[in-house]
Amino acid sequence: MSSHPLQPYGWDAQWEAEFAPYAEQGLLPGRVVRVDRGQADVVTADGLIRADTALVTPHDPLRVVCTGDWAAVEPAGDPRLIRALLPRRTAFVRSTSSQRSEGQILAANVDHAIIAVSLAVELDLGRIERFLALAWESGAQPLVVLTKCDLVPDATGRSYLVEDVETTAPGVQVLAVSSTTGEGLDVLGAIVADGTSVLLGASGAGKSTLANTLLGKDVMEVQAARDVDGKGRHTTTTRNLLALPGGGVLIDTPGLRGVGLWDSEAGVGQVFSEIGELAEECRFHDCGHVAEPGCAVLAAIEDGALPERRLESWRKLMRENRRIVAKTDARLRQEMLKNWKQMGAEGRTNAAIKRGQRVR
């Protein structure tokens, strides 16, 4: 593929092949860098444009236009119109806090999910496991970045913290970094230079500072975290896609207070892979790892090979995921029943009109 103006934003031969039918219609490719109030900022070969999303806004909240999407945009108009979205390679989704049990897509077409965790406060391993489950489920490769490592000057103490997180994140690289001293940033820079990365974490985790450091300039607003608990206010209020000077693309996100699972059984299984491996040795294939005889998982708890905290966290996330899946299935059944009733009513109305009957 010849050089393309959108290559710095992740355009490649596969995207070009996916876009070919739209190119034949005279539409332009572009990547969504920001979405707000039914419109999107889209970077195209012509530069950054404002585009309306009305034509591609479905009832399914998981299919709405999202930061990171690749779009087919009309070549003219003010604002332009997004005609279609290319199929997503990956999608980072969490459940909303609403009672409707809906999913919320945070970022699309992501290669690396960077989970920022501040070392300025006590580690919340359970929260890290939640982020990891969503990251694995998305299809992206997780990476845990322990920010503000300069605030833990004792090398031995810091190594213990890194080890705790590594135990919590099997198969995931854990990197301690400091935007103040520059420690670890060369390794992180090399990782994010390859593909698209999304930056995730709670408010006060140092995401905006980290984003500014990777960008080499102050693009994201930064606010100080409270000394009492290390928490900060939301300095990033929208999801923004930014091309990095060293290559690669970064999506910065607002601090997430709620990290609800969304149909993430596979992701949970990946986070707790050691429990899955132990479960294969259980006497019963449907062992619940509670009090069953011959349970290899409980045996690992007894001999200290598996921390009890890990098993409790696995149980909690699996219960939560089953609840959200059950609620979602119930909501879908209700929506289908509503549609059937509506179609039935429309059919009866049309039949009455054909018979010349009066319709109320």
CSV table of N, CA and C in Angstrom, one decimal, residues 75-201:
chain,number,residue,atom,x,y,z
A,75,PRO,N,-18.1,13.5,0.9
A,75,PRO,CA,-17.0,14.3,0.5
A,75,PRO,C,-17.3,15.8,0.6
A,76,ALA,N,-18.5,16.2,0.8
A,76,ALA,CA,-18.9,17.6,0.9
A,76,ALA,C,-20.0,17.8,1.9
A,77,GLY,N,-20.3,19.0,2.3
A,77,GLY,CA,-21.4,19.3,3.2
A,77,GLY,C,-20.8,20.0,4.5
A,78,ASP,N,-21.7,20.7,5.2
A,78,ASP,CA,-21.4,21.3,6.4
A,78,ASP,C,-22.5,21.3,7.4
A,79,PRO,N,-22.5,20.3,8.4
A,79,PRO,CA,-21.4,19.4,8.6
A,79,PRO,C,-21.5,18.2,7.6
A,80,ARG,N,-20.4,17.5,7.4
A,80,ARG,CA,-20.5,16.3,6.6
A,80,ARG,C,-21.4,15.2,7.3
A,81,LEU,N,-21.7,14.2,6.5
A,81,LEU,CA,-22.5,13.1,7.1
A,81,LEU,C,-21.7,11.8,7.1
A,82,ILE,N,-21.7,11.1,8.2
A,82,ILE,CA,-21.1,9.8,8.3
A,82,ILE,C,-22.1,8.8,7.7
A,83,ARG,N,-21.7,8.1,6.7
A,83,ARG,CA,-22.6,7.2,6.0
A,83,ARG,C,-22.6,5.8,6.5
A,84,ALA,N,-21.4,5.4,7.0
A,84,ALA,CA,-21.2,4.0,7.5
A,84,ALA,C,-20.0,3.9,8.4
A,85,LEU,N,-20.0,2.9,9.2
A,85,LEU,CA,-18.8,2.6,10.0
A,85,LEU,C,-18.2,1.3,9.5
A,86,LEU,N,-16.9,1.2,9.5
A,86,LEU,CA,-16.2,-0.1,9.1
A,86,LEU,C,-16.3,-1.1,10.3
A,87,PRO,N,-16.4,-2.4,10.1
A,87,PRO,CA,-16.5,-3.3,11.2
A,87,PRO,C,-15.3,-3.2,12.1
A,88,ARG,N,-15.6,-3.2,13.4
A,88,ARG,CA,-14.6,-3.0,14.4
A,88,ARG,C,-13.7,-4.2,14.6
A,89,ARG,N,-12.4,-4.0,14.8
A,89,ARG,CA,-11.6,-5.1,15.1
A,89,ARG,C,-11.6,-5.5,16.6
A,90,THR,N,-11.7,-4.4,17.5
A,90,THR,CA,-11.9,-4.6,18.9
A,90,THR,C,-12.8,-3.5,19.4
A,91,ALA,N,-13.3,-3.8,20.6
A,91,ALA,CA,-14.2,-2.8,21.2
A,91,ALA,C,-14.1,-2.9,22.7
A,92,PHE,N,-13.9,-1.8,23.4
A,92,PHE,CA,-13.8,-1.8,24.9
A,92,PHE,C,-15.1,-1.4,25.4
A,93,VAL,N,-15.8,-2.3,26.1
A,93,VAL,CA,-17.2,-2.1,26.6
A,93,VAL,C,-17.3,-2.3,28.1
A,94,ARG,N,-18.1,-1.5,28.7
A,94,ARG,CA,-18.4,-1.7,30.1
A,94,ARG,C,-19.9,-1.5,30.3
A,95,SER,N,-20.5,-2.0,31.4
A,95,SER,CA,-21.9,-1.8,31.6
A,95,SER,C,-22.1,-0.5,32.2
A,96,THR,N,-23.3,0.1,31.9
A,96,THR,CA,-23.7,1.4,32.4
A,96,THR,C,-24.2,1.2,33.9
A,97,SER,N,-24.4,2.3,34.6
A,97,SER,CA,-24.9,2.3,35.9
A,97,SER,C,-26.4,2.4,35.9
A,98,SER,N,-27.0,2.4,34.7
A,98,SER,CA,-28.5,2.6,34.6
A,98,SER,C,-29.1,1.2,35.0
A,99,GLN,N,-30.5,1.3,35.2
A,99,GLN,CA,-31.2,0.1,35.5
A,99,GLN,C,-31.6,-0.7,34.2
A,100,ARG,N,-31.2,-0.2,33.0
A,100,ARG,CA,-31.6,-0.8,31.8
A,100,ARG,C,-30.6,-1.9,31.4
A,101,SER,N,-29.5,-2.1,32.1
A,101,SER,CA,-28.5,-3.1,31.8
A,101,SER,C,-27.9,-3.0,30.4
A,102,GLU,N,-27.5,-1.7,30.1
A,102,GLU,CA,-27.0,-1.5,28.7
A,102,GLU,C,-25.5,-1.4,28.8
A,103,GLY,N,-24.9,-1.8,27.7
A,103,GLY,CA,-23.4,-1.6,27.6
A,103,GLY,C,-23.1,-0.3,27.0
A,104,GLN,N,-21.9,0.2,27.4
A,104,GLN,CA,-21.4,1.5,26.9
A,104,GLN,C,-20.0,1.2,26.3
A,105,ILE,N,-19.9,1.6,25.0
A,105,ILE,CA,-18.6,1.4,24.3
A,105,ILE,C,-17.7,2.6,24.6
A,106,LEU,N,-16.5,2.3,25.1
A,106,LEU,CA,-15.6,3.4,25.4
A,106,LEU,C,-14.6,3.7,24.3
A,107,ALA,N,-14.2,2.7,23.6
A,107,ALA,CA,-13.2,2.9,22.5
A,107,ALA,C,-13.2,1.8,21.5
A,108,ALA,N,-12.9,2.0,20.3
A,108,ALA,CA,-12.9,1.0,19.2
A,108,ALA,C,-11.6,0.9,18.5
A,109,ASN,N,-11.4,-0.3,18.0
A,109,ASN,CA,-10.2,-0.6,17.2
A,109,ASN,C,-8.9,-0.3,18.0
A,110,VAL,N,-8.8,-0.8,19.2
A,110,VAL,CA,-7.7,-0.6,20.1
A,110,VAL,C,-6.8,-1.9,20.1
A,111,ASP,N,-5.5,-1.7,20.0
A,111,ASP,CA,-4.5,-2.8,20.1
A,111,ASP,C,-4.0,-3.0,21.5
A,112,HIS,N,-3.8,-1.9,22.3
A,112,HIS,CA,-3.3,-2.0,23.6
A,112,HIS,C,-4.2,-1.2,24.6
A,113,ALA,N,-4.6,-1.9,25.7
A,113,ALA,CA,-5.4,-1.3,26.7
A,113,ALA,C,-4.5,-1.0,27.9
A,114,ILE,N,-4.1,0.3,28.1
A,114,ILE,CA,-3.2,0.7,29.1
A,114,ILE,C,-4.0,1.0,30.4
A,115,ILE,N,-3.8,0.3,31.4
A,115,ILE,CA,-4.5,0.5,32.7
A,115,ILE,C,-3.6,1.2,33.6
A,116,ALA,N,-3.9,2.5,33.8
A,116,ALA,CA,-3.0,3.4,34.7
A,116,ALA,C,-3.5,3.2,36.1
A,117,VAL,N,-2.5,2.9,37.0
A,117,VAL,CA,-2.8,2.8,38.4
A,117,VAL,C,-1.7,3.6,39.2
A,118,SER,N,-2.2,4.4,40.1
A,118,SER,CA,-1.3,5.3,40.8
A,118,SER,C,-0.7,4.6,42.0
A,119,LEU,N,0.6,4.8,42.2
A,119,LEU,CA,1.4,4.3,43.3
A,119,LEU,C,1.3,5.3,44.5
A,120,ALA,N,0.6,6.4,44.3
A,120,ALA,CA,0.5,7.4,45.4
A,120,ALA,C,-0.5,6.9,46.4
A,121,VAL,N,-1.3,5.9,46.1
A,121,VAL,CA,-2.3,5.4,47.1
A,121,VAL,C,-2.2,3.9,47.1
A,122,GLU,N,-2.9,3.3,48.1
A,122,GLU,CA,-2.8,1.9,48.3
A,122,GLU,C,-3.4,1.2,47.1
A,123,LEU,N,-2.8,0.1,46.6
A,123,LEU,CA,-3.3,-0.6,45.5
A,123,LEU,C,-4.6,-1.3,45.7
A,124,ASP,N,-5.5,-1.1,44.7
A,124,ASP,CA,-6.8,-1.8,44.8
A,124,ASP,C,-6.7,-2.9,43.7
A,125,LEU,N,-6.3,-4.1,44.2
A,125,LEU,CA,-6.1,-5.2,43.2
A,125,LEU,C,-7.4,-5.7,42.6
A,126,GLY,N,-8.5,-5.6,43.3
A,126,GLY,CA,-9.8,-6.0,42.8
A,126,GLY,C,-10.2,-5.1,41.6
A,127,ARG,N,-9.9,-3.8,41.7
A,127,ARG,CA,-10.2,-2.9,40.6
A,127,ARG,C,-9.3,-3.2,39.4
A,128,ILE,N,-8.1,-3.5,39.7
A,128,ILE,CA,-7.2,-3.8,38.5
A,128,ILE,C,-7.7,-5.0,37.8
A,129,GLU,N,-8.2,-6.0,38.6
A,129,GLU,CA,-8.7,-7.2,37.9
A,129,GLU,C,-10.0,-6.9,37.1
A,130,ARG,N,-10.8,-6.0,37.5
A,130,ARG,CA,-12.0,-5.6,36.7
A,130,ARG,C,-11.5,-5.0,35.4
A,131,PHE,N,-10.6,-4.0,35.5
A,131,PHE,CA,-10.1,-3.4,34.2
A,131,PHE,C,-9.5,-4.5,33.3
A,132,LEU,N,-8.8,-5.4,33.9
A,132,LEU,CA,-8.1,-6.4,33.1
A,132,LEU,C,-9.2,-7.3,32.4
A,133,ALA,N,-10.2,-7.7,33.1
A,133,ALA,CA,-11.3,-8.5,32.5
A,133,ALA,C,-11.9,-7.8,31.3
A,134,LEU,N,-12.2,-6.5,31.4
A,134,LEU,CA,-12.8,-5.8,30.3
A,134,LEU,C,-11.8,-5.7,29.2
A,135,ALA,N,-10.5,-5.5,29.5
A,135,ALA,CA,-9.5,-5.3,28.5
A,135,ALA,C,-9.3,-6.6,27.7
A,136,TRP,N,-9.2,-7.7,28.4
A,136,TRP,CA,-9.1,-9.0,27.7
A,136,TRP,C,-10.3,-9.3,26.8
A,137,GLU,N,-11.5,-9.0,27.4
A,137,GLU,CA,-12.8,-9.2,26.6
A,137,GLU,C,-12.8,-8.4,25.4
A,138,SER,N,-12.2,-7.2,25.4
A,138,SER,CA,-12.3,-6.3,24.2
A,138,SER,C,-11.5,-6.8,23.0
A,139,GLY,N,-10.5,-7.7,23.3
A,139,GLY,CA,-9.7,-8.2,22.2
A,139,GLY,C,-8.3,-7.5,22.1
A,140,ALA,N,-8.2,-6.4,23.0
A,140,ALA,CA,-6.9,-5.7,23.0
A,140,ALA,C,-5.9,-6.4,24.0
A,141,GLN,N,-4.7,-6.1,23.9
A,141,GLN,CA,-3.6,-6.6,24.8
A,141,GLN,C,-3.5,-5.7,26.0
A,142,PRO,N,-3.8,-6.1,27.2
A,142,PRO,CA,-3.7,-5.2,28.4
A,142,PRO,C,-2.2,-5.0,28.8
A,143,LEU,N,-2.0,-3.8,29.4
A,143,LEU,CA,-0.8,-3.4,30.0
A,143,LEU,C,-1.1,-2.6,31.2
A,144,VAL,N,-0.5,-3.0,32.4
A,144,VAL,CA,-0.7,-2.2,33.6
A,144,VAL,C,0.5,-1.3,33.8
A,145,VAL,N,0.2,0.0,33.9
A,145,VAL,CA,1.2,1.0,34.1
A,145,VAL,C,1.1,1.6,35.5
A,146,LEU,N,2.0,1.4,36.3
A,146,LEU,CA,2.0,1.9,37.7
A,146,LEU,C,2.6,3.3,37.6
A,147,THR,N,1.8,4.4,37.7
A,147,THR,CA,2.3,5.7,37.6
A,147,THR,C,2.8,6.3,38.9
A,148,LYS,N,3.5,7.4,38.8
A,148,LYS,CA,4.0,8.1,40.0
A,148,LYS,C,4.9,7.2,40.8
A,149,CYS,N,5.7,6.4,40.2
A,149,CYS,CA,6.6,5.5,40.9
A,149,CYS,C,7.7,6.2,41.7
A,150,ASP,N,7.9,7.5,41.3
A,150,ASP,CA,8.9,8.3,42.1
A,150,ASP,C,8.5,8.6,43.5
A,151,LEU,N,7.2,8.4,43.8
A,151,LEU,CA,6.6,8.6,45.1
A,151,LEU,C,6.9,7.4,46.0
A,152,VAL,N,7.5,6.3,45.4
A,152,VAL,CA,7.9,5.1,46.2
A,152,VAL,C,9.4,5.0,46.0
A,153,PRO,N,10.2,5.8,46.6
A,153,PRO,CA,11.6,5.8,46.4
A,153,PRO,C,12.4,4.5,46.8
A,154,ASP,N,11.8,3.8,47.8
A,154,ASP,CA,12.4,2.6,48.2
A,154,ASP,C,12.3,1.5,47.1
A,155,ALA,N,13.4,1.1,46.6
A,155,ALA,CA,13.4,0.1,45.5
A,155,ALA,C,12.8,-1.2,45.9
A,156,THR,N,13.1,-1.7,47.1
A,156,THR,CA,12.5,-3.0,47.6
A,156,THR,C,11.0,-2.9,47.7
A,157,GLY,N,10.5,-1.8,48.4
A,157,GLY,CA,9.1,-1.7,48.5
A,157,GLY,C,8.4,-1.6,47.2
A,158,ARG,N,9.0,-0.9,46.2
A,158,ARG,CA,8.4,-0.8,44.9
A,158,ARG,C,8.3,-2.1,44.2
A,159,SER,N,9.4,-2.9,44.4
A,159,SER,CA,9.4,-4.3,43.7
A,159,SER,C,8.3,-5.2,44.2
A,160,TYR,N,8.0,-5.0,45.5
A,160,TYR,CA,6.9,-5.8,46.1
A,160,TYR,C,5.6,-5.4,45.5
A,161,LEU,N,5.4,-4.1,45.3
A,161,LEU,CA,4.1,-3.6,44.7
A,161,LEU,C,4.0,-4.1,43.3
A,162,VAL,N,5.1,-4.1,42.5
A,162,VAL,CA,5.0,-4.6,41.2
A,162,VAL,C,4.7,-6.1,41.2
A,163,GLU,N,5.3,-6.8,42.1
A,163,GLU,CA,5.1,-8.2,42.2
A,163,GLU,C,3.6,-8.5,42.5
A,164,ASP,N,3.1,-7.7,43.4
A,164,ASP,CA,1.6,-7.9,43.7
A,164,ASP,C,0.8,-7.8,42.5
A,165,VAL,N,1.1,-6.8,41.7
A,165,VAL,CA,0.3,-6.6,40.5
A,165,VAL,C,0.5,-7.6,39.5
A,166,GLU,N,1.7,-8.1,39.3
A,166,GLU,CA,2.0,-9.2,38.4
A,166,GLU,C,1.3,-10.4,38.8
A,167,THR,N,1.2,-10.7,40.0
A,167,THR,CA,0.4,-11.9,40.5
A,167,THR,C,-1.1,-11.7,40.1
A,168,THR,N,-1.5,-10.5,40.2
A,168,THR,CA,-2.9,-10.2,39.9
A,168,THR,C,-3.2,-10.2,38.4
A,169,ALA,N,-2.2,-10.0,37.6
A,169,ALA,CA,-2.3,-9.9,36.1
A,169,ALA,C,-1.4,-10.9,35.4
A,170,PRO,N,-1.8,-12.2,35.5
A,170,PRO,CA,-1.0,-13.2,34.7
A,170,PRO,C,-1.0,-12.9,33.2
A,171,GLY,N,0.2,-13.0,32.6
A,171,GLY,CA,0.3,-12.8,31.2
A,171,GLY,C,0.2,-11.4,30.7
A,172,VAL,N,0.3,-10.5,31.7
A,172,VAL,CA,0.3,-9.0,31.4
A,172,VAL,C,1.5,-8.3,31.8
A,173,GLN,N,2.1,-7.5,31.0
A,173,GLN,CA,3.3,-6.7,31.4
A,173,GLN,C,2.9,-5.7,32.4
A,174,VAL,N,3.7,-5.5,33.4
A,174,VAL,CA,3.5,-4.5,34.5
A,174,VAL,C,4.7,-3.6,34.4
A,175,LEU,N,4.4,-2.3,34.3
A,175,LEU,CA,5.5,-1.3,34.1
A,175,LEU,C,5.4,-0.2,35.0
A,176,ALA,N,6.4,0.1,35.8
A,176,ALA,CA,6.4,1.2,36.7
A,176,ALA,C,7.0,2.4,36.0
A,177,VAL,N,6.3,3.6,36.0
A,177,VAL,CA,6.7,4.8,35.3
A,177,VAL,C,6.6,6.0,36.1
A,178,SER,N,7.3,7.0,35.7
A,178,SER,CA,7.2,8.3,36.4
A,178,SER,C,7.3,9.4,35.3
A,179,SER,N,6.3,10.3,35.2
A,179,SER,CA,6.4,11.4,34.3
A,179,SER,C,7.3,12.5,34.8
A,180,THR,N,7.7,12.4,36.1
A,180,THR,CA,8.6,13.4,36.7
A,180,THR,C,10.0,13.0,36.4
A,181,THR,N,10.4,11.8,36.6
A,181,THR,CA,11.8,11.4,36.4
A,181,THR,C,12.1,10.8,35.0
A,182,GLY,N,11.0,10.3,34.4
A,182,GLY,CA,11.1,9.7,33.1
A,182,GLY,C,11.3,8.2,33.1
A,183,GLU,N,11.3,7.7,34.3
A,183,GLU,CA,11.6,6.2,34.5
A,183,GLU,C,10.5,5.4,33.8
A,184,GLY,N,10.9,4.4,33.0
A,184,GLY,CA,10.0,3.5,32.3
A,184,GLY,C,9.3,4.1,31.1
A,185,LEU,N,9.5,5.4,30.8
A,185,LEU,CA,8.7,6.0,29.7
A,185,LEU,C,9.3,5.5,28.3
A,186,ASP,N,10.6,5.2,28.3
A,186,ASP,CA,11.1,4.7,27.0
A,186,ASP,C,10.5,3.4,26.6
A,187,VAL,N,10.3,2.5,27.6
A,187,VAL,CA,9.6,1.2,27.3
A,187,VAL,C,8.2,1.4,26.9
A,188,LEU,N,7.5,2.3,27.6
A,188,LEU,CA,6.1,2.6,27.3
A,188,LEU,C,5.9,3.2,25.9
A,189,GLY,N,6.9,4.1,25.6
A,189,GLY,CA,6.8,4.8,24.3
A,189,GLY,C,7.0,3.8,23.2
A,190,ALA,N,7.8,2.8,23.3
A,190,ALA,CA,8.0,1.8,22.3
A,190,ALA,C,6.8,0.9,22.1
A,191,ILE,N,6.1,0.7,23.2
A,191,ILE,CA,4.8,-0.1,23.1
A,191,ILE,C,3.7,0.6,22.4
A,192,VAL,N,3.5,1.9,22.8
A,192,VAL,CA,2.4,2.6,22.2
A,192,VAL,C,2.7,3.1,20.8
A,193,ALA,N,4.0,3.0,20.3
A,193,ALA,CA,4.3,3.4,19.0
A,193,ALA,C,3.8,2.4,18.0
A,194,ASP,N,3.3,1.2,18.4
A,194,ASP,CA,2.9,0.2,17.5
A,194,ASP,C,1.4,0.0,17.7
A,195,GLY,N,0.6,0.7,16.9
A,195,GLY,CA,-0.9,0.6,16.9
A,195,GLY,C,-1.6,1.6,17.7
A,196,THR,N,-2.8,1.3,18.1
A,196,THR,CA,-3.7,2.2,18.9
A,196,THR,C,-3.8,1.8,20.3
A,197,SER,N,-3.6,2.7,21.2
A,197,SER,CA,-3.6,2.4,22.7
A,197,SER,C,-4.7,3.2,23.3
A,198,VAL,N,-5.5,2.7,24.2
A,198,VAL,CA,-6.4,3.4,25.0
A,198,VAL,C,-5.9,3.5,26.5
A,199,LEU,N,-6.0,4.7,27.0
A,199,LEU,CA,-5.5,4.9,28.4
A,199,LEU,C,-6.7,4.9,29.3
A,200,LEU,N,-6.7,4.0,30.3
A,200,LEU,CA,-7.8,3.8,31.2
A,200,LEU,C,-7.4,3.9,32.6
A,201,GLY,N,-8.3,4.2,33.5
A,201,GLY,CA,-8.0,4.3,34.9
A,201,GLY,C,-8.9,5.2,35.7
